[in-house]
GROMACS .gro file of C-alpha atoms in nm:
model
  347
    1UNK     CA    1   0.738   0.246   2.331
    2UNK     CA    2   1.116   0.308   2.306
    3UNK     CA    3   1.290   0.186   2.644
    4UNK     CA    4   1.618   0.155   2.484
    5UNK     CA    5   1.702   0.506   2.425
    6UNK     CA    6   1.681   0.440   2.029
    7UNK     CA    7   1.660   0.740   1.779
    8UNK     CA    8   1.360   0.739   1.629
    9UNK     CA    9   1.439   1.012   1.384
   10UNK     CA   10   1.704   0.764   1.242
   11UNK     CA   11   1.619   0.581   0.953
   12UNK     CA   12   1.886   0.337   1.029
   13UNK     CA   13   1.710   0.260   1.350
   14UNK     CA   14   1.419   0.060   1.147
   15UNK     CA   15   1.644  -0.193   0.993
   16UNK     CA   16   1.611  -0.570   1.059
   17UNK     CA   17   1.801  -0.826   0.904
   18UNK     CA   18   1.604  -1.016   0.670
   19UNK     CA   19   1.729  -1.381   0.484
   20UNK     CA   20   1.660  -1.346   0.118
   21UNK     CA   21   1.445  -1.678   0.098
   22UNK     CA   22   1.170  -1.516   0.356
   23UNK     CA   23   1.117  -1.247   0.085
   24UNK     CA   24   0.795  -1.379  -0.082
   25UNK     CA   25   0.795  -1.499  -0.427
   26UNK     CA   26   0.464  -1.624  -0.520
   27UNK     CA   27   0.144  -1.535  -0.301
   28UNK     CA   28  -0.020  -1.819  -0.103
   29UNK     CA   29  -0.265  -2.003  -0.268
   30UNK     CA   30  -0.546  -1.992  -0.155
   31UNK     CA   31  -0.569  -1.639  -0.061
   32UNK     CA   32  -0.639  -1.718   0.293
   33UNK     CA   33  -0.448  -1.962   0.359
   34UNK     CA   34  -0.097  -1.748   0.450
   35UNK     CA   35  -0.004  -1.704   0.775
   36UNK     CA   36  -0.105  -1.454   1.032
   37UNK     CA   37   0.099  -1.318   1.328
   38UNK     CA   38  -0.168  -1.184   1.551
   39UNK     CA   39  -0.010  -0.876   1.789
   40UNK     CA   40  -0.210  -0.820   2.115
   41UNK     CA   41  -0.139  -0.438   2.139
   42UNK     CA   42  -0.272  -0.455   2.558
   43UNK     CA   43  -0.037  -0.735   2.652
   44UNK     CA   44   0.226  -0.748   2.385
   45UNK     CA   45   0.130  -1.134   2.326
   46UNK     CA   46   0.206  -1.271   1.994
   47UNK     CA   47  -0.011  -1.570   1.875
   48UNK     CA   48   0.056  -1.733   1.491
   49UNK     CA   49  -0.217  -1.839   1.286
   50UNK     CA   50  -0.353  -1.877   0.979
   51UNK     CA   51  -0.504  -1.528   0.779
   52UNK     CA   52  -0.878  -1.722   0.738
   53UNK     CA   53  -0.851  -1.701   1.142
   54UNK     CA   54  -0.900  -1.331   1.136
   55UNK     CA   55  -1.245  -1.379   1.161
   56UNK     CA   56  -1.227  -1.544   1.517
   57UNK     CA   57  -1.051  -1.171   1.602
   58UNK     CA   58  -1.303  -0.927   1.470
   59UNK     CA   59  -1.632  -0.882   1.691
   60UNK     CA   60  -1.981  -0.777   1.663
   61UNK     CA   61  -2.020  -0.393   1.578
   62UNK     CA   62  -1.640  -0.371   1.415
   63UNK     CA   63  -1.542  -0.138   1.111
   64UNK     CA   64  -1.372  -0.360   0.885
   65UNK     CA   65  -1.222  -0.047   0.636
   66UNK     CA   66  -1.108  -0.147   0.325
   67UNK     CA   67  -0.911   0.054  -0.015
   68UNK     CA   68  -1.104  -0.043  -0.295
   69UNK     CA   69  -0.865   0.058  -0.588
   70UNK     CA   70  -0.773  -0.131  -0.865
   71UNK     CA   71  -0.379  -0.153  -0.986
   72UNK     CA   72  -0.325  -0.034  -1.346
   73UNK     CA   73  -0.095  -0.279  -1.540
   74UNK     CA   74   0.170   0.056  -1.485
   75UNK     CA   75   0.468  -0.070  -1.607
   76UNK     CA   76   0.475   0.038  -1.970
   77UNK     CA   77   0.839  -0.062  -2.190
   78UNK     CA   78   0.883   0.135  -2.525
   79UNK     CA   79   1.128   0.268  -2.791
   80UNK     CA   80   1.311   0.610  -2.869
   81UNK     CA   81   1.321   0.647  -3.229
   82UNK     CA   82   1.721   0.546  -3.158
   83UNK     CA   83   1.597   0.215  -3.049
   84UNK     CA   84   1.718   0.204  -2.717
   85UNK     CA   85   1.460   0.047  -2.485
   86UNK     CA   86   1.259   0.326  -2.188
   87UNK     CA   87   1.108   0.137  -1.917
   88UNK     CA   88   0.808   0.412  -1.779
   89UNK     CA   89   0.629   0.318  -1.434
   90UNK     CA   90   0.299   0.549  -1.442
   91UNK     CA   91   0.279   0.714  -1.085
   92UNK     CA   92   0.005   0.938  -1.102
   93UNK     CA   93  -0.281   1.067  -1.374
   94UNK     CA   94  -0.253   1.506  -1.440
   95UNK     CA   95  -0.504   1.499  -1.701
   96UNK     CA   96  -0.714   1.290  -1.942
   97UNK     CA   97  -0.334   1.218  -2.138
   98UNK     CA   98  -0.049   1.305  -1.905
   99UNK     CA   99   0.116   1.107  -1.619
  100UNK     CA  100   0.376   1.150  -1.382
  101UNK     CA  101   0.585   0.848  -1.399
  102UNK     CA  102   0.904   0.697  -1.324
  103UNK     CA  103   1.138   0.680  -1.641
  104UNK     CA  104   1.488   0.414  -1.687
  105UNK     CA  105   1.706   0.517  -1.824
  106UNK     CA  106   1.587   0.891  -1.702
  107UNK     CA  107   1.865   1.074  -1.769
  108UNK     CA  108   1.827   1.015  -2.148
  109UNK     CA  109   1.460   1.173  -2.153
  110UNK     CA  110   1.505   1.488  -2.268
  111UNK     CA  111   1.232   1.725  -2.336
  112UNK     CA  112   1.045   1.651  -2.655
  113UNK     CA  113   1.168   1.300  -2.659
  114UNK     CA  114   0.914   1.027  -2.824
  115UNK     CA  115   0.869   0.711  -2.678
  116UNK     CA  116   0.690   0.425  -2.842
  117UNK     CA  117   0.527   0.156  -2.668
  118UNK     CA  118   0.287  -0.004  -2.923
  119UNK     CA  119   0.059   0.079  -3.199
  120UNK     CA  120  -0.189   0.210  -3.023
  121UNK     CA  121   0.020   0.425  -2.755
  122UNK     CA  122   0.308   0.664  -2.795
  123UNK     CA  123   0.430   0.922  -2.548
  124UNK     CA  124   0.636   1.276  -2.552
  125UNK     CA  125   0.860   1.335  -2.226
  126UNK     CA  126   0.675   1.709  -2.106
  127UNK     CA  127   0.911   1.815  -1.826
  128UNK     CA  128   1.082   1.669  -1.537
  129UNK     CA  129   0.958   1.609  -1.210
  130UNK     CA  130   1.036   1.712  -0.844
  131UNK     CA  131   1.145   1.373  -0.731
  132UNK     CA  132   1.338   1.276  -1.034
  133UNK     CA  133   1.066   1.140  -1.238
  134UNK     CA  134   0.943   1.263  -1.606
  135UNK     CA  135   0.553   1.403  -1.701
  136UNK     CA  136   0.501   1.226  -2.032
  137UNK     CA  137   0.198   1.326  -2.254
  138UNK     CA  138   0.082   1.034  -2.407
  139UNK     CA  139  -0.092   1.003  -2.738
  140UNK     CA  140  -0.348   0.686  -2.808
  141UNK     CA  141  -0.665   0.675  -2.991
  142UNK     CA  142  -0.958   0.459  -2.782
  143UNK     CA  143  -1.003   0.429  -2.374
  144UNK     CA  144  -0.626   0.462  -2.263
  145UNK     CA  145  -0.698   0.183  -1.978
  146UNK     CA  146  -0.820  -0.071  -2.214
  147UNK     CA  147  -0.464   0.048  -2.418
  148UNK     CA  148  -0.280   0.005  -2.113
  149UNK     CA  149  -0.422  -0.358  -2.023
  150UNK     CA  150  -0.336  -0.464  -2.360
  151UNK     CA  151   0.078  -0.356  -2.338
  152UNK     CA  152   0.123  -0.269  -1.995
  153UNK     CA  153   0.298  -0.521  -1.734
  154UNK     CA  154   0.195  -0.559  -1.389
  155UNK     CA  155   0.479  -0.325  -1.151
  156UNK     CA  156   0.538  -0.594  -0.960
  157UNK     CA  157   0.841  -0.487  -0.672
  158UNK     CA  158   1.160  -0.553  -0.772
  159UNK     CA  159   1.253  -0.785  -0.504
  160UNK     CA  160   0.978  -1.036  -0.742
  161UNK     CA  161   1.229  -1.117  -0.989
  162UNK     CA  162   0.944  -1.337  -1.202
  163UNK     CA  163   0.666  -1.137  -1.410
  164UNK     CA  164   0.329  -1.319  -1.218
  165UNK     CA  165   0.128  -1.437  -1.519
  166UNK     CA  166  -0.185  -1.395  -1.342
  167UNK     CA  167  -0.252  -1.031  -1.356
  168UNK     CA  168  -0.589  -1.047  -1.114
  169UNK     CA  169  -0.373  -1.195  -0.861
  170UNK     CA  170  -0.226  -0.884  -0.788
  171UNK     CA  171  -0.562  -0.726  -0.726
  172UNK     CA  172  -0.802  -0.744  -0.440
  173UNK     CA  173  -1.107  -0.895  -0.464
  174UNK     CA  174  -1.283  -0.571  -0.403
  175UNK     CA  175  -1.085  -0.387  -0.640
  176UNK     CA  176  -1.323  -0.079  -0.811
  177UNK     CA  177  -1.172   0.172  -0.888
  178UNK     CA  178  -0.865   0.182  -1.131
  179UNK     CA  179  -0.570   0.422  -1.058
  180UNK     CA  180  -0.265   0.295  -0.811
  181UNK     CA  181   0.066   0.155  -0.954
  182UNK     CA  182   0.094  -0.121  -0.657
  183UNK     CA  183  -0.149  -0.322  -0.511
  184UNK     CA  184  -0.292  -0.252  -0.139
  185UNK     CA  185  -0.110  -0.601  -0.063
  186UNK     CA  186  -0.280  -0.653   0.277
  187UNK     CA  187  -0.633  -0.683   0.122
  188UNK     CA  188  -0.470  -0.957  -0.093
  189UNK     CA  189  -0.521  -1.216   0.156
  190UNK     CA  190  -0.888  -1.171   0.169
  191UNK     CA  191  -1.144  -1.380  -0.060
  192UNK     CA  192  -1.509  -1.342  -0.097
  193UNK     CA  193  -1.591  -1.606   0.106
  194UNK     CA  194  -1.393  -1.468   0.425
  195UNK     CA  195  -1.528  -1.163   0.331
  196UNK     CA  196  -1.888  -1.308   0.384
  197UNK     CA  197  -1.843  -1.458   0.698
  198UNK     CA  198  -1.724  -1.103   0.869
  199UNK     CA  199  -1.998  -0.974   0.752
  200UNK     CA  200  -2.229  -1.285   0.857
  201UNK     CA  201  -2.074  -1.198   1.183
  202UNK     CA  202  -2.191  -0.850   1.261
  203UNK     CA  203  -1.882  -0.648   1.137
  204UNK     CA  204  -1.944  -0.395   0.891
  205UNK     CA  205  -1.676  -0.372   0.575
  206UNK     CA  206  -1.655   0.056   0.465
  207UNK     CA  207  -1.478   0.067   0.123
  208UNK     CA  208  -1.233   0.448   0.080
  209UNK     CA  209  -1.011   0.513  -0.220
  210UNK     CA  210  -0.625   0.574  -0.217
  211UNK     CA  211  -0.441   0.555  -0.582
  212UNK     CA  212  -0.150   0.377  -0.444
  213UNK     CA  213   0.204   0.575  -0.562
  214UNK     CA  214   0.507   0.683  -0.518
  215UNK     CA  215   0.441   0.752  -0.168
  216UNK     CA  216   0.413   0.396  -0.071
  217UNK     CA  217   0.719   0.245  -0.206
  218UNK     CA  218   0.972   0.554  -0.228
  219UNK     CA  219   1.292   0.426  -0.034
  220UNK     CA  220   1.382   0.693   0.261
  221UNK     CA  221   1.729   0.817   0.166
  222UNK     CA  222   1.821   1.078   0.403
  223UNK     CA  223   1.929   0.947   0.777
  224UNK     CA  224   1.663   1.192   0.961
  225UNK     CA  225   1.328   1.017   0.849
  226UNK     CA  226   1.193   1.425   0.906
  227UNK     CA  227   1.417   1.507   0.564
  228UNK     CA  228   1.201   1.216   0.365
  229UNK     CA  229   0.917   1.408   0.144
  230UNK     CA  230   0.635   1.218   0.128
  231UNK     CA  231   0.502   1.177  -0.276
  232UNK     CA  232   0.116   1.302  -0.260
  233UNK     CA  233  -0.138   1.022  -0.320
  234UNK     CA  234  -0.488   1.072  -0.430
  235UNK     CA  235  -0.767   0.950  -0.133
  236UNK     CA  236  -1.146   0.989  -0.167
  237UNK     CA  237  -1.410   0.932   0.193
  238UNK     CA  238  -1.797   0.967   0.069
  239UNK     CA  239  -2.021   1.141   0.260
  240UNK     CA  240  -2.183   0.865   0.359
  241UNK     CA  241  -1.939   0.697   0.467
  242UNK     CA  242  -1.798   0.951   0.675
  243UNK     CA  243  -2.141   1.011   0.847
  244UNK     CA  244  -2.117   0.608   0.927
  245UNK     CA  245  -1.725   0.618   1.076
  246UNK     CA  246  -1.790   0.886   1.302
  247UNK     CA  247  -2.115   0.730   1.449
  248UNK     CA  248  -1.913   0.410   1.510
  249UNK     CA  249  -1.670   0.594   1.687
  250UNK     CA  250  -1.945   0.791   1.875
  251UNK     CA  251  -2.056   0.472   1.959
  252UNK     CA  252  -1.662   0.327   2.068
  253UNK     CA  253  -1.711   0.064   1.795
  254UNK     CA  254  -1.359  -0.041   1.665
  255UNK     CA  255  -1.232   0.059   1.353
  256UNK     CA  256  -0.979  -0.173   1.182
  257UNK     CA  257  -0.817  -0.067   0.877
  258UNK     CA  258  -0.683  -0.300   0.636
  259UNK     CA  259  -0.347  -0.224   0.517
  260UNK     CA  260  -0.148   0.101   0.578
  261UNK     CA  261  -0.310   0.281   0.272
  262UNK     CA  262  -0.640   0.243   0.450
  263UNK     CA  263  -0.458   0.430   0.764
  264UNK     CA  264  -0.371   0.729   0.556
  265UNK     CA  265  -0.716   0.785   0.406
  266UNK     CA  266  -0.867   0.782   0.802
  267UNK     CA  267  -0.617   0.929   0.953
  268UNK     CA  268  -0.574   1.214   0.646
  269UNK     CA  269  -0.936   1.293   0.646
  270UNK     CA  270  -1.031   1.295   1.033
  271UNK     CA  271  -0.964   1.626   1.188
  272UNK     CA  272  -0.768   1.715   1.495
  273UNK     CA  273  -1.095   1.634   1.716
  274UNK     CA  274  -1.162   1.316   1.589
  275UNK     CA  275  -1.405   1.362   1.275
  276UNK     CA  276  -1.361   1.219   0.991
  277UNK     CA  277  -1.461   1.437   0.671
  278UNK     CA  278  -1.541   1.330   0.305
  279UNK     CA  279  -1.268   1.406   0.065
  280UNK     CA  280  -1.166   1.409  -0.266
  281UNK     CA  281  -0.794   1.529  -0.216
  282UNK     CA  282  -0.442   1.432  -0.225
  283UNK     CA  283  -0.223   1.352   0.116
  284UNK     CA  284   0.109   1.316   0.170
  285UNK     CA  285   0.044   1.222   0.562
  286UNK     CA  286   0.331   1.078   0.691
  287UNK     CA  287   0.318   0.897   0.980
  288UNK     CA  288   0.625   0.784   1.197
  289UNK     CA  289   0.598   0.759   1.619
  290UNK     CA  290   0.523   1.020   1.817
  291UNK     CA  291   0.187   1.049   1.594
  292UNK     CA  292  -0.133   1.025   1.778
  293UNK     CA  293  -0.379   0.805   1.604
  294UNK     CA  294  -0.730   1.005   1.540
  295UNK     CA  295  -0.964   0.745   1.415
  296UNK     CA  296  -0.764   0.396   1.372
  297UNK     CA  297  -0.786   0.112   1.627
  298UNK     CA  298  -0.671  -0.178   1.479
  299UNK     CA  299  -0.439  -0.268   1.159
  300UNK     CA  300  -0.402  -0.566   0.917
  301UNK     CA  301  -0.132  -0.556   0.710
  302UNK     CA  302   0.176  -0.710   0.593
  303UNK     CA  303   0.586  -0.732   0.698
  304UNK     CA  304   0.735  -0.406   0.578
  305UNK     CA  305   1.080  -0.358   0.409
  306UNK     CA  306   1.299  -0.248   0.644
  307UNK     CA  307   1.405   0.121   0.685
  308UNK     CA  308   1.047   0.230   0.493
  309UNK     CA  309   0.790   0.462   0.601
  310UNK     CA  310   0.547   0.138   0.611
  311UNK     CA  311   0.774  -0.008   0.931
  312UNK     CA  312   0.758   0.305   1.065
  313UNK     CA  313   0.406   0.385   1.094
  314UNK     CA  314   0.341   0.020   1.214
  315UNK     CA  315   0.622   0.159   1.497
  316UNK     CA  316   0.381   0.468   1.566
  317UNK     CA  317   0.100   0.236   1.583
  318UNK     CA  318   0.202  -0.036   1.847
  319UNK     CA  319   0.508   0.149   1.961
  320UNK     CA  320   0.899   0.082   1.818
  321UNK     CA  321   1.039  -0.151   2.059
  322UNK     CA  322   0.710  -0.395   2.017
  323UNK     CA  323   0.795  -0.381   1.680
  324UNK     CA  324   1.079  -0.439   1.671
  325UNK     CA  325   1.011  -0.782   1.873
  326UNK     CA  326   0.763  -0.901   1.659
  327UNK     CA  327   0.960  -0.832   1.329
  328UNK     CA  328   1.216  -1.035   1.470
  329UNK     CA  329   0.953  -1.307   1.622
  330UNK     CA  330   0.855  -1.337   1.250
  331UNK     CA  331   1.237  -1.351   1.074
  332UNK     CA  332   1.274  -1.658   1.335
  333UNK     CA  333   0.920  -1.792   1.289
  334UNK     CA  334   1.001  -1.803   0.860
  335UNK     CA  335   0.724  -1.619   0.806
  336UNK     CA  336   0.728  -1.465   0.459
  337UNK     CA  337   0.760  -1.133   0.416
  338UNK     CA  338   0.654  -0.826   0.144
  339UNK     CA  339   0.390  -0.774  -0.147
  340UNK     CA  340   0.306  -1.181  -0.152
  341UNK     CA  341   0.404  -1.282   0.218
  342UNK     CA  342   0.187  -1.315   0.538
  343UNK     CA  343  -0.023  -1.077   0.709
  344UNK     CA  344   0.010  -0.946   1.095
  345UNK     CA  345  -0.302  -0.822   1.275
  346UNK     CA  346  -0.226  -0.543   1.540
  347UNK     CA  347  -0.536  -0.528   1.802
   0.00000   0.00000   0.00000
């Protein structure tokens, strides 16, 4: 809801102010143990516990859905035959050899430029992008992943100023399927064990695929959020697990998506009359209030940067003022907030 006449087409409207030292450094150790503001969507009641609590939340016959790709070490630094040092964030695969990717310095990346990033893995600049970016074709000899996990750096956000050592950390535990150049950070909090006891507890965990990109984490620059373009990401839904989310929802079973990838994979593939469809596509759903939710009841995920397309969909899902509140309820609570910080679950 929005009682105080706020402009929700403003971008300026979804900043909060944030102290520095709540912006998460290191993730909590263990996984489960950071903290969990739990949002009662019927009452607006706030309650603060710990993320391993999430189980007490979830009930008999819930959809747990989960993203199950894995985060390529994208962050890839290499050498113009000049010497000066190009820093290359892989966005999204074309072909077996070419990426769209983020370049710095990209104004120096002309066409036919060579970059070198090791012995085993060189690149040519192909074109430029439509979002300022640069297509590099890049030359290797072997599997180009097993390359890449050999020189490549884990893209950490830049509000981490340390390089995390443990590059697994950074993953989910469920991880499959390698391809996104950020991690899904809600399913972060989540070990195998927690895992088990949802499950022990009657709620069924569906995996989907998004390759997280540029879409996630591209800043919105213009002050009508309807001027942002959305970056496409790449989502898959199987068949059979299509067939399973629409009898759950047949059967008014909840369906609780972890993390705001998860959202745009359901909400991207389920049609106007709530039926979900398997896919193999890209989307470039952007979702902001006003938007009518078509298959997702329930949301884990994490504190959002403000003035981002994250904080926004979490204001179409439990309404802008309410969000508002609790981002607030968490600056003053010191929760800690971003990739490695504390979770919230909206229900």
């Amino acid at each position: 809801m929005n009682k105080n006449n706020v402009d929700l087409l403003n971008t300026k409207s979804y900043f909060y102010n944030l102290p520095e030292e709540l912006i998460a450094q290191t993730p909590a150790e263990p996984r489960d143990a950071s903290r969990l503001l739990v949002y009662h969507k019927d009452s607006g009641d706030i309650e603060h516990k710990i993320f391993r609590d999430v189980v007490d939340y979830l009930h008999e016959g819930d959809v747990l859905v989960i993203n199950n790709t894995r985060v390529l070490p994208a962050r890839l630094y290499g050498k113009k035959d000049t010497g000066a040092v190009i820093e290359v964030l892989l966005l999204k695969r074309i072909n077996l050899n070419t990426w769209e990717t983020l370049a710095k310095p990209g104004k120096r990346l002309k066409e036919g430029t060579i970059i070198t990033f090791s012995e085993e893995l060189k690149g040519k600049v192909i074109s430029d992008t439509d979002f300022g970016g640069k297509v590099i074709e890049f030359e290797f000899d072997g599997v180009f992943e097993d390359i890449i996990d050999r020189c490549g750096v884990m893209p950490l956000p830049p509000y981490i100023h340390s390089q995390y050592k443990d590059k697994e950390r950074y993953q989910t535990v469920y991880n499959k399927i390698t391809g996104s150049s950020a991690a899904p950070t809600a399913g972060l909090h989540f070990t195998k064990d927690l895992l088990q006891k949802i499950k022990d507890k009657g709620v069924t965990i569906v995996e989907v695929l998004l390759h997280v990109g540029l879409g996630t984490f591209r800043p919105v620059n213009e002050d009508n959020i309807l001027a942002h373009k959305m970056h496409s990401e790449y989502i898959e839904v199987t068949q059979e697990n299509a067939d399973f989310l629409n009898r759950a929802k047949s059967e008014s079973r909840r369906i609780i998506a972890v993390g705001t990838t998860s959202v745009r994979v359901l909400e991207s593939a389920t049609d106007k009359n709530g039926v979900i469809h398997p896919c193999q596509k890209e989307t470039d759903i952007f979702i902001y209030p006003g938007y009518k939710f078509k298959m997702v009841d329930g949301l884990i995920t994490n504190f959002h940067l403000p003035e981002s397309t994250l904080i926004m969909l979490v204001s179409a899902f439990i309404g802008y003022d309410e969000t508002m509140k609790m981002y607030n309820t968490a600056v003053a609570s010191r929760y800690r907030f971003f990739s490695f910080g504390d979770a919230t679950l909206l229900i």
